[in-house]
mmCIF file of C-alpha atoms in Angstrom:
data_model
loop_
_atom_site.group_PDB
_atom_site.id
_atom_site.type_symbol
_atom_site.label_atom_id
_atom_site.label_comp_id
_atom_site.label_asym_id
_atom_site.label_seq_id
_atom_site.Cartn_x
_atom_site.Cartn_y
_atom_site.Cartn_z
ATOM 1 C CA MET A 188 -13.427 1.350 7.107
ATOM 2 C CA SER A 189 -9.625 1.344 6.707
ATOM 3 C CA MET A 190 -9.803 -0.160 3.210
ATOM 4 C CA GLU A 191 -12.410 2.448 2.287
ATOM 5 C CA MET A 192 -9.920 5.146 3.329
ATOM 6 C CA ALA A 193 -7.194 3.473 1.251
ATOM 7 C CA LEU A 194 -9.550 3.450 -1.747
ATOM 8 C CA GLU A 195 -10.362 7.113 -1.145
ATOM 9 C CA GLU A 196 -6.635 7.896 -1.190
ATOM 10 C CA ALA A 197 -6.322 5.891 -4.437
ATOM 11 C CA ARG A 198 -9.125 7.925 -6.029
ATOM 12 C CA LEU A 199 -7.443 11.166 -4.929
ATOM 13 C CA ALA A 200 -4.138 9.961 -6.388
ATOM 14 C CA ALA A 201 -5.836 9.242 -9.725
ATOM 15 C CA ALA A 202 -7.351 12.725 -9.727
ATOM 16 C CA ARG A 203 -3.793 14.100 -9.378
ATOM 17 C CA GLY A 204 -2.617 11.995 -12.320
ATOM 18 C CA GLU A 205 -0.880 9.424 -10.125
ATOM 19 C CA VAL A 206 -1.333 5.665 -10.380
ATOM 20 C CA PRO A 207 -4.348 5.091 -8.098
ATOM 21 C CA VAL A 208 -2.876 3.398 -5.062
ATOM 22 C CA GLY A 209 -3.809 4.417 -1.542
ATOM 23 C CA ALA A 210 -2.609 3.258 1.856
ATOM 24 C CA VAL A 211 -3.578 3.619 5.509
ATOM 25 C CA VAL A 212 -1.658 2.621 8.627
ATOM 26 C CA THR A 213 -3.698 1.757 11.703
ATOM 27 C CA GLY A 214 -2.340 1.408 15.202
ATOM 28 C CA PRO A 215 -2.768 -1.502 17.614
ATOM 29 C CA ASP A 216 -6.074 0.019 18.747
ATOM 30 C CA GLY A 217 -7.342 0.251 15.150
ATOM 31 C CA GLY A 218 -7.100 4.035 15.031
ATOM 32 C CA VAL A 219 -5.747 5.683 11.887
ATOM 33 C CA LEU A 220 -2.152 6.847 12.254
ATOM 34 C CA ALA A 221 -1.514 7.922 8.662
ATOM 35 C CA ARG A 222 -2.929 7.752 5.155
ATOM 36 C CA ALA A 223 -1.458 8.547 1.763
ATOM 37 C CA GLY A 224 -1.814 8.110 -1.955
ATOM 38 C CA ASN A 225 0.912 7.716 -4.550
ATOM 39 C CA ARG A 226 2.939 10.915 -5.077
ATOM 40 C CA VAL A 227 5.606 9.622 -7.480
ATOM 41 C CA GLU A 228 4.914 12.215 -10.179
ATOM 42 C CA ALA A 229 4.234 15.128 -7.838
ATOM 43 C CA GLU A 230 7.424 14.580 -5.867
ATOM 44 C CA ARG A 231 9.494 13.327 -8.807
ATOM 45 C CA ASP A 232 10.448 10.435 -6.558
ATOM 46 C CA ALA A 233 10.109 6.834 -7.703
ATOM 47 C CA SER A 234 9.941 5.733 -4.061
ATOM 48 C CA ALA A 235 6.941 7.949 -3.195
ATOM 49 C CA HIS A 236 4.570 4.983 -3.147
ATOM 50 C CA ALA A 237 1.474 5.270 -0.972
ATOM 51 C CA GLU A 238 2.675 2.519 1.379
ATOM 52 C CA LEU A 239 6.058 4.120 2.045
ATOM 53 C CA LEU A 240 4.549 7.553 2.573
ATOM 54 C CA ALA A 241 1.972 6.191 5.014
ATOM 55 C CA MET A 242 4.502 4.055 6.930
ATOM 56 C CA ARG A 243 6.927 6.979 7.234
ATOM 57 C CA ALA A 244 4.180 9.318 8.437
ATOM 58 C CA ALA A 245 2.919 6.768 10.982
ATOM 59 C CA ALA A 246 6.417 6.217 12.356
ATOM 60 C CA THR A 247 6.924 9.967 12.647
ATOM 61 C CA ARG A 248 3.600 10.334 14.421
ATOM 62 C CA LEU A 249 4.523 7.577 16.894
ATOM 63 C CA GLY A 250 8.081 8.853 17.287
ATOM 64 C CA THR A 251 9.574 5.462 16.510
ATOM 65 C CA ALA A 252 11.227 3.617 13.635
ATOM 66 C CA ARG A 253 9.080 0.515 14.170
ATOM 67 C CA LEU A 254 5.335 0.054 13.696
ATOM 68 C CA VAL A 255 4.974 -2.958 15.962
ATOM 69 C CA GLY A 256 1.336 -3.969 16.312
ATOM 70 C CA CYS A 257 0.308 -1.749 13.383
ATOM 71 C CA ASP A 258 -1.454 -2.747 10.184
ATOM 72 C CA LEU A 259 -1.055 -1.487 6.626
ATOM 73 C CA TRP A 260 -4.160 -1.299 4.428
ATOM 74 C CA VAL A 261 -3.358 -0.776 0.753
ATOM 75 C CA SER A 262 -5.451 -0.882 -2.399
ATOM 76 C CA LEU A 263 -2.858 -2.864 -4.400
ATOM 77 C CA GLU A 264 -0.514 -5.731 -3.554
ATOM 78 C CA PRO A 265 2.735 -4.071 -2.405
ATOM 79 C CA CYS A 266 5.728 -4.123 -4.732
ATOM 80 C CA ALA A 267 9.035 -5.622 -3.582
ATOM 81 C CA MET A 268 10.306 -2.204 -2.422
ATOM 82 C CA CYS A 269 7.267 -1.552 -0.218
ATOM 83 C CA ALA A 270 7.175 -5.136 1.059
ATOM 84 C CA GLY A 271 10.858 -4.865 1.987
ATOM 85 C CA ALA A 272 10.237 -1.602 3.818
ATOM 86 C CA SER A 273 7.326 -3.166 5.707
ATOM 87 C CA VAL A 274 9.728 -5.814 7.008
ATOM 88 C CA HIS A 275 11.921 -3.126 8.543
ATOM 89 C CA PHE A 276 8.930 -1.215 9.917
ATOM 90 C CA ARG A 277 7.852 -4.518 11.570
ATOM 91 C CA LEU A 278 4.192 -4.267 10.605
ATOM 92 C CA ARG A 279 1.863 -6.784 12.201
ATOM 93 C CA ARG A 280 -0.382 -7.230 9.167
ATOM 94 C CA ILE A 281 -0.753 -6.126 5.552
ATOM 95 C CA VAL A 282 -4.249 -6.072 4.081
ATOM 96 C CA PHE A 283 -4.424 -5.376 0.367
ATOM 97 C CA GLY A 284 -7.041 -5.101 -2.353
ATOM 98 C CA ALA A 285 -6.049 -6.014 -5.895
ATOM 99 C CA TYR A 286 -3.421 -8.613 -6.656
ATOM 100 C CA ASP A 287 -0.596 -7.448 -8.921
ATOM 101 C CA PRO A 288 0.769 -10.336 -11.027
ATOM 102 C CA LYS A 289 3.103 -7.968 -12.885
ATOM 103 C CA GLY A 290 4.587 -5.774 -10.155
ATOM 104 C CA GLY A 291 3.571 -7.336 -6.860
ATOM 105 C CA GLY A 292 6.210 -8.447 -4.400
ATOM 106 C CA VAL A 293 4.082 -10.323 -1.862
ATOM 107 C CA GLU A 294 2.035 -12.994 -3.627
ATOM 108 C CA HIS A 295 3.796 -12.479 -6.966
ATOM 109 C CA GLY A 296 7.272 -11.601 -8.235
ATOM 110 C CA ALA A 297 9.913 -11.436 -5.512
ATOM 111 C CA ARG A 298 7.628 -12.816 -2.791
ATOM 112 C CA VAL A 299 9.688 -10.932 -0.244
ATOM 113 C CA PHE A 300 8.213 -12.606 2.838
ATOM 114 C CA GLY A 301 9.008 -16.073 1.502
ATOM 115 C CA ALA A 302 12.731 -15.402 1.188
ATOM 116 C CA PRO A 303 14.795 -17.526 3.601
ATOM 117 C CA GLY A 304 16.578 -14.476 5.028
ATOM 118 C CA CYS A 305 13.444 -12.399 5.594
ATOM 119 C CA LEU A 306 13.762 -10.739 9.010
ATOM 120 C CA HIS A 307 10.042 -10.391 9.719
ATOM 121 C CA ARG A 308 6.902 -11.815 8.140
ATOM 122 C CA PRO A 309 3.688 -9.855 8.637
ATOM 123 C CA GLU A 310 0.337 -11.564 8.397
ATOM 124 C CA LEU A 311 -1.096 -11.148 4.878
ATOM 125 C CA VAL A 312 -4.707 -10.716 3.838
ATOM 126 C CA GLY A 313 -5.237 -10.207 0.108
ATOM 127 C CA GLY A 314 -8.233 -9.572 -2.094
ATOM 128 C CA VAL A 315 -10.134 -7.214 0.222
ATOM 129 C CA ARG A 316 -12.430 -5.181 -2.036
ATOM 130 C CA GLU A 317 -10.358 -6.549 -4.889
ATOM 131 C CA SER A 318 -12.771 -5.771 -7.720
ATOM 132 C CA GLU A 319 -13.117 -2.125 -6.675
ATOM 133 C CA SER A 320 -9.351 -1.714 -6.328
ATOM 134 C CA ALA A 321 -8.690 -3.387 -9.678
ATOM 135 C CA GLY A 322 -11.433 -1.319 -11.312
ATOM 136 C CA LEU A 323 -9.749 1.933 -10.284
ATOM 137 C CA LEU A 324 -6.501 0.769 -11.852
ATOM 138 C CA ARG A 325 -8.155 -0.474 -15.057
ATOM 139 C CA ALA A 326 -10.046 2.802 -15.497
ATOM 140 C CA PHE A 327 -6.916 4.859 -14.869
ATOM 141 C CA PHE A 328 -4.788 3.008 -17.399
ATOM 142 C CA ALA A 329 -7.597 2.804 -19.972
ATOM 143 C CA GLY A 330 -7.858 6.588 -19.719
ATOM 144 C CA ARG A 331 -4.121 6.905 -20.263
ATOM 145 C CA ARG A 332 -4.377 4.769 -23.405
ATOM 146 C CA GLY A 333 -7.491 6.618 -24.585
ATOM 147 C CA VAL A 334 -9.622 3.485 -24.338
ATOM 148 C CA ASP A 335 -13.138 3.526 -22.891
#
Protein backbone atom coordinates (compact mmCIF):
# COMPACT_ATOMS: atom_id res chain seq x y z
CA MET A 1 0.00 0.00 0.00
CA SER A 2 2.84 2.44 0.79
CA MET A 3 4.47 1.94 -2.62
CA GLU A 4 1.08 2.49 -4.25
CA MET A 5 0.88 5.85 -2.45
CA ALA A 6 4.41 6.72 -3.62
CA LEU A 7 3.38 5.89 -7.20
CA GLU A 8 0.26 8.02 -6.81
CA GLU A 9 2.45 10.93 -5.69
CA ALA A 10 4.71 10.30 -8.72
CA ARG A 11 1.70 10.45 -11.06
CA LEU A 12 0.55 13.70 -9.43
CA ALA A 13 4.05 15.15 -9.83
CA ALA A 14 4.03 14.27 -13.54
CA ALA A 15 0.66 15.96 -13.94
CA ARG A 16 2.25 19.13 -12.49
CA GLY A 17 5.13 18.90 -14.97
CA GLU A 18 7.58 17.56 -12.39
CA VAL A 19 9.77 14.50 -12.84
CA PRO A 20 7.47 11.71 -11.61
CA VAL A 21 8.97 10.69 -8.30
CA GLY A 22 6.85 10.13 -5.22
CA ALA A 23 7.73 9.27 -1.64
CA VAL A 24 5.98 8.16 1.55
CA VAL A 25 7.34 7.92 5.08
CA THR A 26 5.75 5.35 7.37
CA GLY A 27 6.19 5.17 11.11
CA PRO A 28 7.25 2.19 13.22
CA ASP A 29 3.62 1.05 13.31
CA GLY A 30 3.34 1.21 9.50
CA GLY A 31 1.06 4.25 9.53
CA VAL A 32 1.66 7.00 6.99
CA LEU A 33 3.41 10.03 8.46
CA ALA A 34 3.96 12.01 5.26
CA ARG A 35 3.82 11.75 1.48
CA ALA A 36 5.11 13.99 -1.28
CA GLY A 37 5.96 14.24 -4.93
CA ASN A 38 8.76 16.19 -6.57
CA ARG A 39 8.25 19.97 -6.39
CA VAL A 40 11.56 21.16 -7.88
CA GLU A 41 9.95 23.27 -10.62
CA ALA A 42 7.04 24.55 -8.54
CA GLU A 43 9.26 25.69 -5.70
CA ARG A 44 12.23 26.65 -7.88
CA ASP A 45 14.32 24.58 -5.50
CA ALA A 46 16.68 21.89 -6.76
CA SER A 47 16.48 20.18 -3.37
CA ALA A 48 12.67 19.81 -3.42
CA HIS A 49 12.89 16.09 -4.16
CA ALA A 50 9.98 13.92 -3.04
CA GLU A 51 12.13 12.08 -0.48
CA LEU A 52 13.38 15.24 1.22
CA LEU A 53 9.93 16.79 1.32
CA ALA A 54 8.42 13.64 2.83
CA MET A 55 11.22 13.18 5.39
CA ARG A 56 10.99 16.83 6.48
CA ALA A 57 7.21 16.64 6.82
CA ALA A 58 7.41 13.38 8.81
CA ALA A 59 9.99 14.84 11.18
CA THR A 60 7.84 17.92 11.68
CA ARG A 61 4.80 15.76 12.35
CA LEU A 62 6.73 13.72 14.94
CA GLY A 63 8.38 16.80 16.43
CA THR A 64 11.85 15.33 16.09
CA ALA A 65 14.89 15.58 13.83
CA ARG A 66 15.25 11.79 13.62
CA LEU A 67 12.95 9.23 12.01
CA VAL A 68 14.16 6.24 14.00
CA GLY A 69 12.12 3.15 13.20
CA CYS A 70 10.57 4.82 10.13
CA ASP A 71 10.66 3.66 6.53
CA LEU A 72 10.90 5.62 3.29
CA TRP A 73 9.02 4.31 0.25
CA VAL A 74 10.07 5.99 -2.99
CA SER A 75 9.32 5.29 -6.64
CA LEU A 76 12.94 5.83 -7.78
CA GLU A 77 16.32 4.93 -6.31
CA PRO A 78 17.33 7.95 -4.19
CA CYS A 79 20.04 10.27 -5.48
CA ALA A 80 23.16 10.93 -3.40
CA MET A 81 21.58 14.05 -1.84
CA CYS A 82 18.47 12.19 -0.67
CA ALA A 83 20.47 9.16 0.46
CA GLY A 84 22.75 11.44 2.48
CA ALA A 85 19.76 13.13 4.09
CA SER A 86 18.26 9.74 4.96
CA VAL A 87 21.45 8.95 6.89
CA HIS A 88 20.93 12.01 9.07
CA PHE A 89 17.21 11.30 9.49
CA ARG A 90 18.24 7.79 10.68
CA LEU A 91 15.64 5.92 8.64
CA ARG A 92 15.25 2.23 9.40
CA ARG A 93 14.59 1.16 5.81
CA ILE A 94 14.40 2.53 2.28
CA VAL A 95 12.16 0.73 -0.20
CA PHE A 96 12.40 1.94 -3.77
CA GLY A 97 10.93 1.11 -7.16
CA ALA A 98 13.03 1.79 -10.24
CA TYR A 99 16.79 1.62 -10.20
CA ASP A 100 18.57 4.74 -11.47
CA PRO A 101 21.92 3.85 -13.11
CA LYS A 102 22.46 7.48 -14.11
CA GLY A 103 21.49 9.47 -11.02
CA GLY A 104 21.06 6.96 -8.23
CA GLY A 105 23.15 7.23 -5.09
CA VAL A 106 22.28 3.95 -3.37
CA GLU A 107 22.94 1.04 -5.72
CA HIS A 108 24.61 3.24 -8.35
CA GLY A 109 26.83 6.32 -8.48
CA ALA A 110 28.03 7.50 -5.07
CA ARG A 111 26.68 4.46 -3.21
CA VAL A 112 26.37 6.61 -0.12
CA PHE A 113 25.72 3.77 2.33
CA GLY A 114 28.86 1.93 1.24
CA ALA A 115 31.18 4.81 2.10
CA PRO A 116 33.53 3.97 4.99
CA GLY A 117 32.51 7.07 6.95
CA CYS A 118 28.76 6.58 6.56
CA LEU A 119 27.15 7.30 9.94
CA HIS A 120 24.07 5.10 9.48
CA ARG A 121 23.09 2.42 6.99
CA PRO A 122 19.37 1.81 6.51
CA GLU A 123 18.12 -1.51 5.22
CA LEU A 124 17.59 -1.33 1.44
CA VAL A 125 14.93 -3.01 -0.65
CA GLY A 126 15.03 -2.16 -4.35
CA GLY A 127 12.94 -3.06 -7.36
CA VAL A 128 9.51 -2.95 -5.70
CA ARG A 129 7.02 -2.36 -8.51
CA GLU A 130 10.04 -1.49 -10.61
CA SER A 131 8.41 -1.79 -14.04
CA GLU A 132 5.54 0.52 -13.08
CA SER A 133 7.92 3.09 -11.59
CA ALA A 134 10.23 2.95 -14.60
CA GLY A 135 7.26 3.17 -16.96
CA LEU A 136 6.12 6.45 -15.41
CA LEU A 137 9.57 7.91 -15.92
CA ARG A 138 9.90 6.64 -19.50
CA ALA A 139 6.48 8.04 -20.44
CA PHE A 140 7.26 11.39 -18.85
CA PHE A 141 10.57 11.86 -20.63
CA ALA A 142 9.24 10.51 -23.95
CA GLY A 143 6.52 13.16 -23.72
CA ARG A 144 9.13 15.83 -23.08
CA ARG A 145 11.04 14.73 -26.19
CA GLY A 146 7.83 14.45 -28.23
CA VAL A 147 8.29 10.71 -28.71
CA ASP A 148 5.41 8.25 -28.41
